[in-house]
mmCIF file as gemmi writes it, N, C-alpha and C atoms, coordinates in Angstrom:
data_model
loop_
_atom_site.group_PDB
_atom_site.id
_atom_site.type_symbol
_atom_site.label_atom_id
_atom_site.label_alt_id
_atom_site.label_comp_id
_atom_site.label_asym_id
_atom_site.label_entity_id
_atom_site.label_seq_id
_atom_site.pdbx_PDB_ins_code
_atom_site.Cartn_x
_atom_site.Cartn_y
_atom_site.Cartn_z
_atom_site.occupancy
_atom_site.B_iso_or_equiv
_atom_site.pdbx_formal_charge
_atom_site.auth_seq_id
_atom_site.auth_asym_id
_atom_site.pdbx_PDB_model_num
ATOM 1 N N . MET Axp A 1 ? -2.095 -21.934 11.655 1 0 ? 1 A 1
ATOM 2 C CA . MET Axp A 1 ? -1.524 -20.711 12.169 1 0 ? 1 A 1
ATOM 3 C C . MET Axp A 1 ? -1.826 -20.64 13.667 1 0 ? 1 A 1
ATOM 4 N N . ARG Axp A 2 ? -0.844 -20.231 14.398 1 0 ? 2 A 1
ATOM 5 C CA . ARG Axp A 2 ? -1.024 -20.145 15.845 1 0 ? 2 A 1
ATOM 6 C C . ARG Axp A 2 ? -1.885 -18.951 16.214 1 0 ? 2 A 1
ATOM 7 N N . ILE Axp A 3 ? -2.519 -19.05 17.378 1 0 ? 3 A 1
ATOM 8 C CA . ILE Axp A 3 ? -3.44 -17.998 17.818 1 0 ? 3 A 1
ATOM 9 C C . ILE Axp A 3 ? -2.711 -16.669 18.017 1 0 ? 3 A 1
ATOM 10 N N . ARG Axp A 4 ? -1.498 -16.724 18.448 1 0 ? 4 A 1
ATOM 11 C CA . ARG Axp A 4 ? -0.739 -15.495 18.667 1 0 ? 4 A 1
ATOM 12 C C . ARG Axp A 4 ? -0.511 -14.749 17.349 1 0 ? 4 A 1
ATOM 13 N N . THR Axp A 5 ? -0.213 -15.489 16.298 1 0 ? 5 A 1
ATOM 14 C CA . THR Axp A 5 ? -0.024 -14.886 14.981 1 0 ? 5 A 1
ATOM 15 C C . THR Axp A 5 ? -1.342 -14.35 14.442 1 0 ? 5 A 1
ATOM 16 N N . ARG Axp A 6 ? -2.432 -15.113 14.621 1 0 ? 6 A 1
ATOM 17 C CA . ARG Axp A 6 ? -3.75 -14.65 14.167 1 0 ? 6 A 1
ATOM 18 C C . ARG Axp A 6 ? -4.156 -13.376 14.881 1 0 ? 6 A 1
ATOM 19 N N . LYS Axp A 7 ? -3.894 -13.281 16.167 1 0 ? 7 A 1
ATOM 20 C CA . LYS Axp A 7 ? -4.243 -12.064 16.913 1 0 ? 7 A 1
ATOM 21 C C . LYS Axp A 7 ? -3.431 -10.867 16.435 1 0 ? 7 A 1
ATOM 22 N N . PHE Axp A 8 ? -2.178 -11.081 16.134 1 0 ? 8 A 1
ATOM 23 C CA . PHE Axp A 8 ? -1.343 -9.993 15.627 1 0 ? 8 A 1
ATOM 24 C C . PHE Axp A 8 ? -1.85 -9.514 14.272 1 0 ? 8 A 1
ATOM 25 N N . LEU Axp A 9 ? -2.081 -10.452 13.353 1 0 ? 9 A 1
ATOM 26 C CA . LEU Axp A 9 ? -2.576 -10.082 12.021 1 0 ? 9 A 1
ATOM 27 C C . LEU Axp A 9 ? -3.98 -9.49 12.087 1 0 ? 9 A 1
ATOM 28 N N . GLY Axp A 10 ? -4.815 -10.032 12.97 1 0 ? 10 A 1
ATOM 29 C CA . GLY Axp A 10 ? -6.16 -9.503 13.138 1 0 ? 10 A 1
ATOM 30 C C . GLY Axp A 10 ? -6.161 -8.098 13.701 1 0 ? 10 A 1
ATOM 31 N N . THR Axp A 11 ? -5.253 -7.813 14.609 1 0 ? 11 A 1
ATOM 32 C CA . THR Axp A 11 ? -5.146 -6.465 15.165 1 0 ? 11 A 1
ATOM 33 C C . THR Axp A 11 ? -4.752 -5.47 14.086 1 0 ? 11 A 1
ATOM 34 N N . ILE Axp A 12 ? -3.804 -5.847 13.255 1 0 ? 12 A 1
ATOM 35 C CA . ILE Axp A 12 ? -3.404 -4.979 12.148 1 0 ? 12 A 1
ATOM 36 C C . ILE Axp A 12 ? -4.577 -4.78 11.189 1 0 ? 12 A 1
ATOM 37 N N . ALA Axp A 13 ? -5.299 -5.855 10.876 1 0 ? 13 A 1
ATOM 38 C CA . ALA Axp A 13 ? -6.446 -5.748 9.974 1 0 ? 13 A 1
ATOM 39 C C . ALA Axp A 13 ? -7.533 -4.853 10.556 1 0 ? 13 A 1
ATOM 40 N N . LEU Axp A 14 ? -7.781 -4.952 11.84 1 0 ? 14 A 1
ATOM 41 C CA . LEU Axp A 14 ? -8.791 -4.099 12.478 1 0 ? 14 A 1
ATOM 42 C C . LEU Axp A 14 ? -8.37 -2.632 12.464 1 0 ? 14 A 1
ATOM 43 N N . LEU Axp A 15 ? -7.104 -2.366 12.711 1 0 ? 15 A 1
ATOM 44 C CA . LEU Axp A 15 ? -6.622 -0.98 12.661 1 0 ? 15 A 1
ATOM 45 C C . LEU Axp A 15 ? -6.752 -0.403 11.252 1 0 ? 15 A 1
ATOM 46 N N . VAL Axp A 16 ? -6.403 -1.198 10.248 1 0 ? 16 A 1
ATOM 47 C CA . VAL Axp A 16 ? -6.542 -0.749 8.859 1 0 ? 16 A 1
ATOM 48 C C . VAL Axp A 16 ? -8.011 -0.515 8.529 1 0 ? 16 A 1
ATOM 49 N N . LEU Axp A 17 ? -8.882 -1.42 8.965 1 0 ? 17 A 1
ATOM 50 C CA . LEU Axp A 17 ? -10.309 -1.275 8.722 1 0 ? 17 A 1
ATOM 51 C C . LEU Axp A 17 ? -10.853 0.004 9.332 1 0 ? 17 A 1
ATOM 52 N N . VAL Axp A 18 ? -10.505 0.289 10.561 1 0 ? 18 A 1
ATOM 53 C CA . VAL Axp A 18 ? -11.022 1.477 11.244 1 0 ? 18 A 1
ATOM 54 C C . VAL Axp A 18 ? -10.502 2.755 10.583 1 0 ? 18 A 1
ATOM 55 N N . VAL Axp A 19 ? -9.255 2.77 10.181 1 0 ? 19 A 1
ATOM 56 C CA . VAL Axp A 19 ? -8.7 3.965 9.534 1 0 ? 19 A 1
ATOM 57 C C . VAL Axp A 19 ? -9.384 4.204 8.191 1 0 ? 19 A 1
ATOM 58 N N . ILE Axp A 20 ? -9.496 3.165 7.376 1 0 ? 20 A 1
ATOM 59 C CA . ILE Axp A 20 ? -10.141 3.321 6.068 1 0 ? 20 A 1
ATOM 60 C C . ILE Axp A 20 ? -11.605 3.687 6.234 1 0 ? 20 A 1
ATOM 61 N N . TRP Axp A 21 ? -12.296 3.034 7.178 1 0 ? 21 A 1
ATOM 62 C CA . TRP Axp A 21 ? -13.713 3.317 7.407 1 0 ? 21 A 1
ATOM 63 C C . TRP Axp A 21 ? -13.912 4.779 7.818 1 0 ? 21 A 1
ATOM 64 N N . SER Axp A 22 ? -13.075 5.263 8.71 1 0 ? 22 A 1
ATOM 65 C CA . SER Axp A 22 ? -13.242 6.648 9.167 1 0 ? 22 A 1
ATOM 66 C C . SER Axp A 22 ? -12.915 7.644 8.058 1 0 ? 22 A 1
ATOM 67 N N . LEU Axp A 23 ? -11.892 7.371 7.258 1 0 ? 23 A 1
ATOM 68 C CA . LEU Axp A 23 ? -11.578 8.26 6.142 1 0 ? 23 A 1
ATOM 69 C C . LEU Axp A 23 ? -12.703 8.298 5.113 1 0 ? 23 A 1
ATOM 70 N N . LEU Axp A 24 ? -13.272 7.148 4.814 1 0 ? 24 A 1
ATOM 71 C CA . LEU Axp A 24 ? -14.404 7.117 3.883 1 0 ? 24 A 1
ATOM 72 C C . LEU Axp A 24 ? -15.614 7.834 4.469 1 0 ? 24 A 1
ATOM 73 N N . GLY Axp A 25 ? -15.849 7.645 5.754 1 0 ? 25 A 1
ATOM 74 C CA . GLY Axp A 25 ? -16.966 8.325 6.414 1 0 ? 25 A 1
ATOM 75 C C . GLY Axp A 25 ? -16.805 9.836 6.392 1 0 ? 25 A 1
ATOM 76 N N . MET Axp A 26 ? -15.582 10.306 6.634 1 0 ? 26 A 1
ATOM 77 C CA . MET Axp A 26 ? -15.339 11.751 6.597 1 0 ? 26 A 1
ATOM 78 C C . MET Axp A 26 ? -15.494 12.3 5.181 1 0 ? 26 A 1
ATOM 79 N N . THR Axp A 27 ? -15.099 11.514 4.191 1 0 ? 27 A 1
ATOM 80 C CA . THR Axp A 27 ? -15.232 11.949 2.803 1 0 ? 27 A 1
ATOM 81 C C . THR Axp A 27 ? -16.697 12.077 2.411 1 0 ? 27 A 1
ATOM 82 N N . VAL Axp A 28 ? -17.483 11.072 2.745 1 0 ? 28 A 1
ATOM 83 C CA . VAL Axp A 28 ? -18.907 11.107 2.405 1 0 ? 28 A 1
ATOM 84 C C . VAL Axp A 28 ? -19.625 12.204 3.187 1 0 ? 28 A 1
ATOM 85 N N . ALA Axp A 29 ? -19.199 12.458 4.412 1 0 ? 29 A 1
ATOM 86 C CA . ALA Axp A 29 ? -19.848 13.483 5.24 1 0 ? 29 A 1
ATOM 87 C C . ALA Axp A 29 ? -19.693 14.88 4.65 1 0 ? 29 A 1
ATOM 88 N N . GLN Axp A 30 ? -18.705 15.084 3.799 1 0 ? 30 A 1
ATOM 89 C CA . GLN Axp A 30 ? -18.49 16.39 3.184 1 0 ? 30 A 1
ATOM 90 C C . GLN Axp A 30 ? -19.303 16.589 1.907 1 0 ? 30 A 1
ATOM 91 N N . MET Axp A 31 ? -20.004 15.566 1.471 1 0 ? 31 A 1
ATOM 92 C CA . MET Axp A 31 ? -20.814 15.689 0.253 1 0 ? 31 A 1
ATOM 93 C C . MET Axp A 31 ? -21.91 16.733 0.471 1 0 ? 31 A 1
ATOM 94 N N . PRO Axp A 32 ? -22.183 17.546 -0.544 1 0 ? 32 A 1
ATOM 95 C CA . PRO Axp A 32 ? -23.184 18.62 -0.385 1 0 ? 32 A 1
ATOM 96 C C . PRO Axp A 32 ? -24.586 18.114 -0.028 1 0 ? 32 A 1
ATOM 97 N N . TRP Axp A 33 ? -25.003 16.985 -0.581 1 0 ? 33 A 1
ATOM 98 C CA . TRP Axp A 33 ? -26.351 16.482 -0.287 1 0 ? 33 A 1
ATOM 99 C C . TRP Axp A 33 ? -26.486 16.064 1.168 1 0 ? 33 A 1
ATOM 100 N N . LEU Axp A 34 ? -25.397 15.652 1.78 1 0 ? 34 A 1
ATOM 101 C CA . LEU Axp A 34 ? -25.451 15.252 3.185 1 0 ? 34 A 1
ATOM 102 C C . LEU Axp A 34 ? -25.275 16.452 4.107 1 0 ? 34 A 1
ATOM 103 N N . ALA Axp A 35 ? -24.379 17.347 3.735 1 0 ? 35 A 1
ATOM 104 C CA . ALA Axp A 35 ? -24.107 18.514 4.574 1 0 ? 35 A 1
ATOM 105 C C . ALA Axp A 35 ? -25.305 19.453 4.652 1 0 ? 35 A 1
ATOM 106 N N . ALA Axp A 36 ? -26.188 19.407 3.66 1 0 ? 36 A 1
ATOM 107 C CA . ALA Axp A 36 ? -27.327 20.334 3.615 1 0 ? 36 A 1
ATOM 108 C C . ALA Axp A 36 ? -28.553 19.817 4.358 1 0 ? 36 A 1
ATOM 109 N N . SER Axp A 37 ? -28.563 18.546 4.735 1 0 ? 37 A 1
ATOM 110 C CA . SER Axp A 37 ? -29.765 17.962 5.318 1 0 ? 37 A 1
ATOM 111 C C . SER Axp A 37 ? -29.503 17.437 6.731 1 0 ? 37 A 1
ATOM 112 N N . GLY Axp A 38 ? -30.239 17.982 7.678 1 0 ? 38 A 1
ATOM 113 C CA . GLY Axp A 38 ? -30.112 17.511 9.057 1 0 ? 38 A 1
ATOM 114 C C . GLY Axp A 38 ? -30.637 16.1 9.241 1 0 ? 38 A 1
ATOM 115 N N . LEU Axp A 39 ? -31.68 15.737 8.51 1 0 ? 39 A 1
ATOM 116 C CA . LEU Axp A 39 ? -32.241 14.387 8.604 1 0 ? 39 A 1
ATOM 117 C C . LEU Axp A 39 ? -31.241 13.357 8.078 1 0 ? 39 A 1
ATOM 118 N N . HIS Axp A 40 ? -30.638 13.661 6.941 1 0 ? 40 A 1
ATOM 119 C CA . HIS Axp A 40 ? -29.647 12.73 6.393 1 0 ? 40 A 1
ATOM 120 C C . HIS Axp A 40 ? -28.458 12.575 7.342 1 0 ? 40 A 1
ATOM 121 N N . GLN Axp A 41 ? -28.054 13.661 7.97 1 0 ? 41 A 1
ATOM 122 C CA . GLN Axp A 41 ? -26.946 13.581 8.926 1 0 ? 41 A 1
ATOM 123 C C . GLN Axp A 41 ? -27.326 12.762 10.148 1 0 ? 41 A 1
ATOM 124 N N . ALA Axp A 42 ? -28.568 12.915 10.6 1 0 ? 42 A 1
ATOM 125 C CA . ALA Axp A 42 ? -29.031 12.163 11.772 1 0 ? 42 A 1
ATOM 126 C C . ALA Axp A 42 ? -29.055 10.664 11.497 1 0 ? 42 A 1
ATOM 127 N N . ILE Axp A 43 ? -29.237 10.284 10.268 1 0 ? 43 A 1
ATOM 128 C CA . ILE Axp A 43 ? -29.215 8.865 9.897 1 0 ? 43 A 1
ATOM 129 C C . ILE Axp A 43 ? -27.784 8.417 9.604 1 0 ? 43 A 1
ATOM 130 N N . PHE Axp A 44 ? -27.037 9.259 8.9 1 0 ? 44 A 1
ATOM 131 C CA . PHE Axp A 44 ? -25.7 8.897 8.431 1 0 ? 44 A 1
ATOM 132 C C . PHE Axp A 44 ? -24.718 8.633 9.573 1 0 ? 44 A 1
ATOM 133 N N . TYR Axp A 45 ? -24.632 9.547 10.515 1 0 ? 45 A 1
ATOM 134 C CA . TYR Axp A 45 ? -23.594 9.429 11.541 1 0 ? 45 A 1
ATOM 135 C C . TYR Axp A 45 ? -23.746 8.196 12.437 1 0 ? 45 A 1
ATOM 136 N N . PRO Axp A 46 ? -24.937 7.843 12.907 1 0 ? 46 A 1
ATOM 137 C CA . PRO Axp A 46 ? -25.027 6.587 13.677 1 0 ? 46 A 1
ATOM 138 C C . PRO Axp A 46 ? -24.729 5.341 12.834 1 0 ? 46 A 1
ATOM 139 N N . VAL Axp A 47 ? -25.181 5.343 11.581 1 0 ? 47 A 1
ATOM 140 C CA . VAL Axp A 47 ? -24.928 4.183 10.718 1 0 ? 47 A 1
ATOM 141 C C . VAL Axp A 47 ? -23.427 4.025 10.465 1 0 ? 47 A 1
ATOM 142 N N . VAL Axp A 48 ? -22.768 5.113 10.135 1 0 ? 48 A 1
ATOM 143 C CA . VAL Axp A 48 ? -21.328 5.035 9.877 1 0 ? 48 A 1
ATOM 144 C C . VAL Axp A 48 ? -20.553 4.789 11.169 1 0 ? 48 A 1
ATOM 145 N N . GLY Axp A 49 ? -21.009 5.379 12.262 1 0 ? 49 A 1
ATOM 146 C CA . GLY Axp A 49 ? -20.318 5.196 13.535 1 0 ? 49 A 1
ATOM 147 C C . GLY Axp A 49 ? -20.349 3.771 14.041 1 0 ? 49 A 1
ATOM 148 N N . LEU Axp A 50 ? -21.435 3.074 13.787 1 0 ? 50 A 1
ATOM 149 C CA . LEU Axp A 50 ? -21.552 1.681 14.231 1 0 ? 50 A 1
ATOM 150 C C . LEU Axp A 50 ? -21.327 0.681 13.104 1 0 ? 50 A 1
ATOM 151 N N . GLY Axp A 51 ? -21.278 1.162 11.876 1 0 ? 51 A 1
ATOM 152 C CA . GLY Axp A 51 ? -21.194 0.28 10.718 1 0 ? 51 A 1
ATOM 153 C C . GLY Axp A 51 ? -19.908 -0.508 10.606 1 0 ? 51 A 1
ATOM 154 N N . TRP Axp A 52 ? -18.825 -0.044 11.189 1 0 ? 52 A 1
ATOM 155 C CA . TRP Axp A 52 ? -17.563 -0.757 11.088 1 0 ? 52 A 1
ATOM 156 C C . TRP Axp A 52 ? -17.593 -2.077 11.854 1 0 ? 52 A 1
ATOM 157 N N . VAL Axp A 53 ? -18.557 -2.223 12.748 1 0 ? 53 A 1
ATOM 158 C CA . VAL Axp A 53 ? -18.626 -3.434 13.567 1 0 ? 53 A 1
ATOM 159 C C . VAL Axp A 53 ? -18.929 -4.667 12.705 1 0 ? 53 A 1
ATOM 160 N N . LEU Axp A 54 ? -19.804 -4.525 11.71 1 0 ? 54 A 1
ATOM 161 C CA . LEU Axp A 54 ? -20.162 -5.677 10.868 1 0 ? 54 A 1
ATOM 162 C C . LEU Axp A 54 ? -18.96 -6.252 10.116 1 0 ? 54 A 1
ATOM 163 N N . PRO Axp A 55 ? -18.136 -5.446 9.445 1 0 ? 55 A 1
ATOM 164 C CA . PRO Axp A 55 ? -16.961 -6.049 8.814 1 0 ? 55 A 1
ATOM 165 C C . PRO Axp A 55 ? -15.899 -6.508 9.826 1 0 ? 55 A 1
ATOM 166 N N . ALA Axp A 56 ? -15.932 -5.978 11.04 1 0 ? 56 A 1
ATOM 167 C CA . ALA Axp A 56 ? -14.936 -6.374 12.041 1 0 ? 56 A 1
ATOM 168 C C . ALA Axp A 56 ? -15.272 -7.723 12.684 1 0 ? 56 A 1
ATOM 169 N N . MET Axp A 57 ? -16.544 -8.09 12.7 1 0 ? 57 A 1
ATOM 170 C CA . MET Axp A 57 ? -16.945 -9.332 13.374 1 0 ? 57 A 1
ATOM 171 C C . MET Axp A 57 ? -16.261 -10.579 12.802 1 0 ? 57 A 1
ATOM 172 N N . PRO Axp A 58 ? -16.174 -10.752 11.474 1 0 ? 58 A 1
ATOM 173 C CA . PRO Axp A 58 ? -15.458 -11.94 10.978 1 0 ? 58 A 1
ATOM 174 C C . PRO Axp A 58 ? -13.973 -11.937 11.334 1 0 ? 58 A 1
ATOM 175 N N . ILE Axp A 59 ? -13.375 -10.763 11.385 1 0 ? 59 A 1
ATOM 176 C CA . ILE Axp A 59 ? -11.961 -10.687 11.751 1 0 ? 59 A 1
ATOM 177 C C . ILE Axp A 59 ? -11.771 -11.119 13.202 1 0 ? 59 A 1
ATOM 178 N N . VAL Axp A 60 ? -12.624 -10.641 14.088 1 0 ? 60 A 1
ATOM 179 C CA . VAL Axp A 60 ? -12.513 -10.989 15.508 1 0 ? 60 A 1
ATOM 180 C C . VAL Axp A 60 ? -12.787 -12.476 15.715 1 0 ? 60 A 1
ATOM 181 N N . SER Axp A 61 ? -13.781 -13.022 15.03 1 0 ? 61 A 1
ATOM 182 C CA . SER Axp A 61 ? -14.061 -14.46 15.208 1 0 ? 61 A 1
ATOM 183 C C . SER Axp A 61 ? -12.915 -15.303 14.653 1 0 ? 61 A 1
ATOM 184 N N . TRP Axp A 62 ? -12.277 -14.863 13.579 1 0 ? 62 A 1
ATOM 185 C CA . TRP Axp A 62 ? -11.122 -15.577 13.053 1 0 ? 62 A 1
ATOM 186 C C . TRP Axp A 62 ? -9.963 -15.521 14.041 1 0 ? 62 A 1
ATOM 187 N N . MET Axp A 63 ? -9.788 -14.37 14.681 1 0 ? 63 A 1
ATOM 188 C CA . MET Axp A 63 ? -8.714 -14.226 15.66 1 0 ? 63 A 1
ATOM 189 C C . MET Axp A 63 ? -8.926 -15.135 16.867 1 0 ? 63 A 1
ATOM 190 N N . ALA Axp A 64 ? -10.164 -15.382 17.233 1 0 ? 64 A 1
ATOM 191 C CA . ALA Axp A 64 ? -10.464 -16.108 18.463 1 0 ? 64 A 1
ATOM 192 C C . ALA Axp A 64 ? -10.502 -17.629 18.279 1 0 ? 64 A 1
ATOM 193 N N . LYS Axp A 65 ? -10.368 -18.112 17.053 1 0 ? 65 A 1
ATOM 194 C CA . LYS Axp A 65 ? -10.392 -19.553 16.845 1 0 ? 65 A 1
ATOM 195 C C . LYS Axp A 65 ? -9.242 -20.217 17.589 1 0 ? 65 A 1
ATOM 196 N N . PRO Axp A 66 ? -9.49 -21.358 18.2 1 0 ? 66 A 1
ATOM 197 C CA . PRO Axp A 66 ? -8.393 -22.028 18.922 1 0 ? 66 A 1
ATOM 198 C C . PRO Axp A 66 ? -7.403 -22.673 17.952 1 0 ? 66 A 1
ATOM 199 N N . ASP Axp A 67 ? -6.214 -22.929 18.459 1 0 ? 67 A 1
ATOM 200 C CA . ASP Axp A 67 ? -5.209 -23.63 17.657 1 0 ? 67 A 1
ATOM 201 C C . ASP Axp A 67 ? -5.678 -25.034 17.341 1 0 ? 67 A 1
ATOM 202 N N . VAL Axp A 68 ? -5.258 -25.517 16.197 1 0 ? 68 A 1
ATOM 203 C CA . VAL Axp A 68 ? -5.663 -26.876 15.794 1 0 ? 68 A 1
ATOM 204 C C . VAL Axp A 68 ? -4.545 -27.849 15.991 1 0 ? 68 A 1
């Protein structure tokens, strides 16, 4: 697969990942056990805010592979 095609597909995959990740994060943030605790929120929001990077890393490295 050419790099141009990989970048296009990878961009779509990253957009889908970010949308799904944010929707799941918003859903979990509304849970009563999280909404009632400031400590849990202080841990939850940074983890969820930066957590999408780990699943995105393989997509970005796949996009950056040179043509064969």
